[in-house]
N, CA, C and O atoms as a Tinker XYZ file with bonds, in Angstrom:
   216  protein
     1  N    130.749000   76.377000  148.633000    73     2
     2  CA   131.736000   77.426000  148.488000    64     1     3
     3  C    131.332000   78.311000  147.247000    63     2     4     5
     4  O    130.897000   77.801000  146.215000    81     3
     5  N    131.496000   79.613000  147.404000    73     3     6
     6  CA   131.261000   80.570000  146.418000    64     5     7
     7  C    132.526000   80.873000  145.698000    63     6     8     9
     8  O    133.554000   81.053000  146.351000    81     7
     9  N    132.525000   80.945000  144.351000    73     7    10
    10  CA   133.648000   81.264000  143.609000    64     9    11
    11  C    133.956000   82.779000  143.720000    63    10    12    13
    12  O    133.036000   83.584000  143.576000    81    11
    13  N    135.237000   83.199000  143.977000    73    11    14
    14  CA   135.532000   84.577000  143.951000    64    13    15
    15  C    135.790000   85.125000  142.562000    63    14    16    17
    16  O    135.844000   86.336000  142.349000    81    15
    17  N    135.946000   84.221000  141.639000    73    15    18
    18  CA   136.303000   84.508000  140.279000    64    17    19
    19  C    135.046000   85.061000  139.523000    63    18    20    21
    20  O    135.118000   86.064000  138.813000    81    19
    21  N    133.972000   84.403000  139.700000    73    19    22
    22  CA   132.754000   84.848000  139.032000    64    21    23
    23  C    132.001000   85.876000  139.846000    63    22    24    25
    24  O    131.617000   85.619000  140.987000    81    23
    25  N    131.785000   87.063000  139.248000    73    23    26
    26  CA   131.099000   88.119000  139.993000    64    25    27
    27  C    129.698000   87.719000  140.214000    63    26    28    29
    28  O    129.011000   87.341000  139.265000    81    27
    29  N    129.205000   87.784000  141.497000    73    27    30
    30  CA   127.851000   87.310000  141.653000    64    29    31
    31  C    126.771000   88.244000  141.212000    63    30    32    33
    32  O    125.599000   87.868000  141.201000    81    31
    33  N    127.121000   89.438000  140.850000    73    31    34
    34  CA   126.120000   90.395000  140.268000    64    33    35
    35  C    125.993000   90.319000  138.789000    63    34    36    37
    36  O    124.872000   90.369000  138.283000    81    35
    37  N    127.081000   90.201000  138.048000    73    35    38
    38  CA   127.095000   90.070000  136.608000    64    37    39
    39  C    127.032000   88.675000  136.148000    63    38    40    41
    40  O    126.451000   88.424000  135.093000    81    39
    41  N    127.585000   87.735000  136.856000    73    39    42
    42  CA   127.745000   86.390000  136.466000    64    41    43
    43  C    128.871000   86.155000  135.565000    63    42    44    45
    44  O    129.014000   85.062000  135.017000    81    43
    45  N    129.731000   87.197000  135.376000    73    43    46
    46  CA   130.940000   87.117000  134.475000    64    45    47
    47  C    132.158000   86.888000  135.404000    63    46    48    49
    48  O    132.195000   87.254000  136.579000    81    47
    49  N    133.184000   86.222000  134.727000    73    47    50
    50  CA   134.514000   86.003000  135.336000    64    49    51
    51  C    135.117000   87.352000  135.448000    63    50    52    53
    52  O    135.060000   88.139000  134.504000    81    51
    53  N    135.721000   87.660000  136.625000    73    51    54
    54  CA   136.352000   88.965000  136.844000    64    53    55
    55  C    137.592000   89.191000  135.919000    63    54    56    57
    56  O    138.027000   90.323000  135.710000    81    55
    57  N    138.142000   88.071000  135.375000    73    55    58
    58  CA   139.335000   88.158000  134.559000    64    57    59
    59  C    139.033000   88.347000  133.138000    63    58    60    61
    60  O    139.460000   89.332000  132.535000    81    59
    61  N    138.248000   87.362000  132.525000    73    59    62
    62  CA   137.974000   87.347000  131.215000    64    61    63
    63  C    136.538000   87.797000  130.737000    63    62    64    65
    64  O    136.245000   87.915000  129.547000    81    63
    65  N    135.726000   88.022000  131.719000    73    63    66
    66  CA   134.344000   88.514000  131.428000    64    65    67
    67  C    133.407000   87.605000  130.710000    63    66    68    69
    68  O    132.405000   88.024000  130.132000    81    67
    69  N    133.773000   86.284000  130.762000    73    67    70
    70  CA   132.921000   85.225000  130.134000    64    69    71
    71  C    132.116000   84.680000  131.315000    63    70    72    73
    72  O    132.524000   84.805000  132.470000    81    71
    73  N    130.898000   84.038000  130.989000    73    71    74
    74  CA   130.167000   83.354000  132.019000    64    73    75
    75  C    130.704000   81.965000  132.176000    63    74    76    77
    76  O    131.437000   81.457000  131.328000    81    75
    77  N    130.332000   81.363000  133.263000    73    75    78
    78  CA   130.906000   80.000000  133.531000    64    77    79
    79  C    130.575000   79.043000  132.339000    63    78    80    81
    80  O    131.416000   78.216000  131.985000    81    79
    81  N    129.427000   79.136000  131.748000    73    79    82
    82  CA   128.950000   78.348000  130.685000    64    81    83
    83  C    129.892000   78.595000  129.519000    63    82    84    85
    84  O    130.425000   77.660000  128.921000    81    83
    85  N    130.093000   79.897000  129.200000    73    83    86
    86  CA   130.965000   80.279000  128.118000    64    85    87
    87  C    132.395000   79.742000  128.209000    63    86    88    89
    88  O    132.988000   79.333000  127.211000    81    87
    89  N    132.917000   79.755000  129.396000    73    87    90
    90  CA   134.254000   79.233000  129.810000    64    89    91
    91  C    134.300000   77.742000  129.549000    63    90    92    93
    92  O    135.247000   77.255000  128.932000    81    91
    93  N    133.302000   77.009000  130.001000    73    91    94
    94  CA   133.265000   75.587000  129.962000    64    93    95
    95  C    133.001000   75.052000  128.547000    63    94    96    97
    96  O    133.363000   73.918000  128.233000    81    95
    97  N    132.352000   75.896000  127.671000    73    95    98
    98  CA   132.034000   75.505000  126.340000    64    97    99
    99  C    133.028000   76.128000  125.302000    63    98   100   101
   100  O    132.909000   75.871000  124.104000    81    99
   101  N    133.944000   76.894000  125.750000    73    99   102
   102  CA   134.930000   77.600000  124.892000    64   101   103
   103  C    135.614000   76.628000  123.935000    63   102   104   105
   104  O    135.630000   76.896000  122.733000    81   103
   105  N    136.141000   75.589000  124.368000    73   103   106
   106  CA   136.924000   74.672000  123.513000    64   105   107
   107  C    136.086000   74.070000  122.435000    63   106   108   109
   108  O    136.622000   73.565000  121.448000    81   107
   109  N    134.775000   74.103000  122.588000    73   107   110
   110  CA   133.952000   73.504000  121.572000    64   109   111
   111  C    133.459000   74.503000  120.495000    63   110   112   113
   112  O    132.835000   74.114000  119.509000    81   111
   113  N    133.756000   75.780000  120.714000    73   111   114
   114  CA   133.335000   76.871000  119.859000    64   113   115
   115  C    134.053000   76.773000  118.456000    63   114   116   117
   116  O    135.232000   76.426000  118.397000    81   115
   117  N    133.387000   77.058000  117.430000    73   115   118
   118  CA   134.083000   77.138000  116.118000    64   117   119
   119  C    134.554000   78.545000  116.069000    63   118   120   121
   120  O    134.195000   79.369000  116.910000    81   119
   121  N    135.406000   78.841000  115.029000    73   119   122
   122  CA   135.962000   80.205000  114.943000    64   121   123
   123  C    134.948000   81.345000  114.963000    63   122   124   125
   124  O    135.169000   82.359000  115.624000    81   123
   125  N    133.821000   81.180000  114.230000    73   123   126
   126  CA   132.825000   82.271000  114.136000    64   125   127
   127  C    132.240000   82.502000  115.468000    63   126   128   129
   128  O    132.121000   83.654000  115.886000    81   127
   129  N    131.847000   81.426000  116.201000    73   127   130
   130  CA   131.294000   81.658000  117.451000    64   129   131
   131  C    132.277000   82.261000  118.428000    63   130   132   133
   132  O    131.905000   83.116000  119.232000    81   131
   133  N    133.528000   81.831000  118.372000    73   131   134
   134  CA   134.479000   82.425000  119.206000    64   133   135
   135  C    134.679000   83.934000  119.004000    63   134   136   137
   136  O    134.834000   84.706000  119.950000    81   135
   137  N    134.665000   84.323000  117.661000    73   135   138
   138  CA   134.805000   85.679000  117.283000    64   137   139
   139  C    133.608000   86.527000  117.788000    63   138   140   141
   140  O    133.791000   87.649000  118.261000    81   139
   141  N    132.408000   85.979000  117.678000    73   139   142
   142  CA   131.236000   86.655000  118.153000    64   141   143
   143  C    131.272000   86.916000  119.687000    63   142   144   145
   144  O    130.884000   87.975000  120.181000    81   143
   145  N    131.751000   85.903000  120.383000    73   143   146
   146  CA   131.855000   86.102000  121.853000    64   145   147
   147  C    132.896000   87.102000  122.191000    63   146   148   149
   148  O    132.681000   87.916000  123.088000    81   147
   149  N    134.052000   87.093000  121.506000    73   147   150
   150  CA   135.108000   88.065000  121.793000    64   149   151
   151  C    134.611000   89.515000  121.536000    63   150   152   153
   152  O    135.005000   90.454000  122.227000    81   151
   153  N    133.752000   89.654000  120.537000    73   151   154
   154  CA   133.075000   91.049000  120.308000    64   153   155
   155  C    132.206000   91.409000  121.371000    63   154   156   157
   156  O    132.150000   92.584000  121.735000    81   155
   157  N    131.488000   90.483000  121.933000    73   155   158
   158  CA   130.594000   90.723000  123.119000    64   157   159
   159  C    131.375000   91.064000  124.299000    63   158   160   161
   160  O    130.950000   91.886000  125.111000    81   159
   161  N    132.560000   90.440000  124.446000    73   159   162
   162  CA   133.426000   90.764000  125.692000    64   161   163
   163  C    133.919000   92.198000  125.771000    63   162   164   165
   164  O    134.131000   92.744000  126.854000    81   163
   165  N    134.104000   92.824000  124.544000    73   163   166
   166  CA   134.442000   94.220000  124.490000    64   165   167
   167  C    133.389000   95.054000  125.048000    63   166   168   169
   168  O    133.663000   96.052000  125.714000    81   167
   169  N    132.134000   94.667000  124.793000    73   167   170
   170  CA   130.913000   95.412000  125.345000    64   169   171
   171  C    130.775000   95.260000  126.794000    63   170   172   173
   172  O    130.348000   96.191000  127.477000    81   171
   173  N    131.129000   94.084000  127.322000    73   171   174
   174  CA   130.993000   93.839000  128.682000    64   173   175
   175  C    131.982000   94.625000  129.569000    63   174   176   177
   176  O    131.667000   95.108000  130.657000    81   175
   177  N    133.242000   94.712000  128.993000    73   175   178
   178  CA   134.255000   95.510000  129.682000    64   177   179
   179  C    134.967000   96.294000  128.664000    63   178   180   181
   180  O    135.972000   95.837000  128.120000    81   179
   181  N    134.495000   97.448000  128.383000    73   179   182
   182  CA   135.319000   98.310000  127.323000    64   181   183
   183  C    136.689000   98.740000  127.755000    63   182   184   185
   184  O    137.426000   99.288000  126.936000    81   183
   185  N    137.088000   98.522000  129.015000    73   183   186
   186  CA   138.460000   98.908000  129.372000    64   185   187
   187  C    139.377000   97.780000  129.184000    63   186   188   189
   188  O    140.587000   97.964000  129.322000    81   187
   189  N    138.866000   96.539000  128.856000    73   187   190
   190  CA   139.659000   95.368000  128.649000    64   189   191
   191  C    140.481000   95.545000  127.298000    63   190   192   193
   192  O    139.880000   95.735000  126.240000    81   191
   193  N    141.723000   95.486000  127.351000    73   191   194
   194  CA   142.532000   95.715000  126.055000    64   193   195
   195  C    142.706000   94.426000  125.311000    63   194   196   197
   196  O    142.872000   94.463000  124.092000    81   195
   197  N    142.679000   93.287000  125.960000    73   195   198
   198  CA   142.835000   92.003000  125.279000    64   197   199
   199  C    142.261000   90.934000  126.081000    63   198   200   201
   200  O    142.041000   91.143000  127.274000    81   199
   201  N    141.993000   89.795000  125.542000    73   199   202
   202  CA   141.434000   88.670000  126.126000    64   201   203
   203  C    142.604000   87.927000  126.786000    63   202   204   205
   204  O    143.533000   87.454000  126.131000    81   203
   205  N    142.502000   87.850000  128.175000    73   203   206
   206  CA   143.526000   87.133000  128.929000    64   205   207
   207  C    143.280000   85.704000  129.182000    63   206   208   209
   208  O    144.234000   84.999000  129.509000    81   207
   209  N    142.032000   85.175000  129.058000    73   207   210
   210  CA   141.708000   83.868000  129.297000    64   209   211
   211  C    141.562000   83.579000  130.821000    63   210   212   213
   212  O    141.765000   84.471000  131.645000    81   211
   213  N    141.242000   82.450000  131.140000    73   211   214
   214  CA   141.032000   82.074000  132.581000    64   213   215
   215  C    141.978000   81.013000  133.029000    63   214   216
   216  O    141.934000   80.595000  134.186000    81   215
């Protein structure tokens, strides 16, 4: 079964724009790593106004 949530072209979640690996490891990120990822998410989808999570 193919997930409809993860875009097959970009590999990003259609909602939060994180990869499956980033989603699964999110709870283990320290504050600095989480902030770095959130900054990257803005570049992945400049139209996203806030992080909605998955």
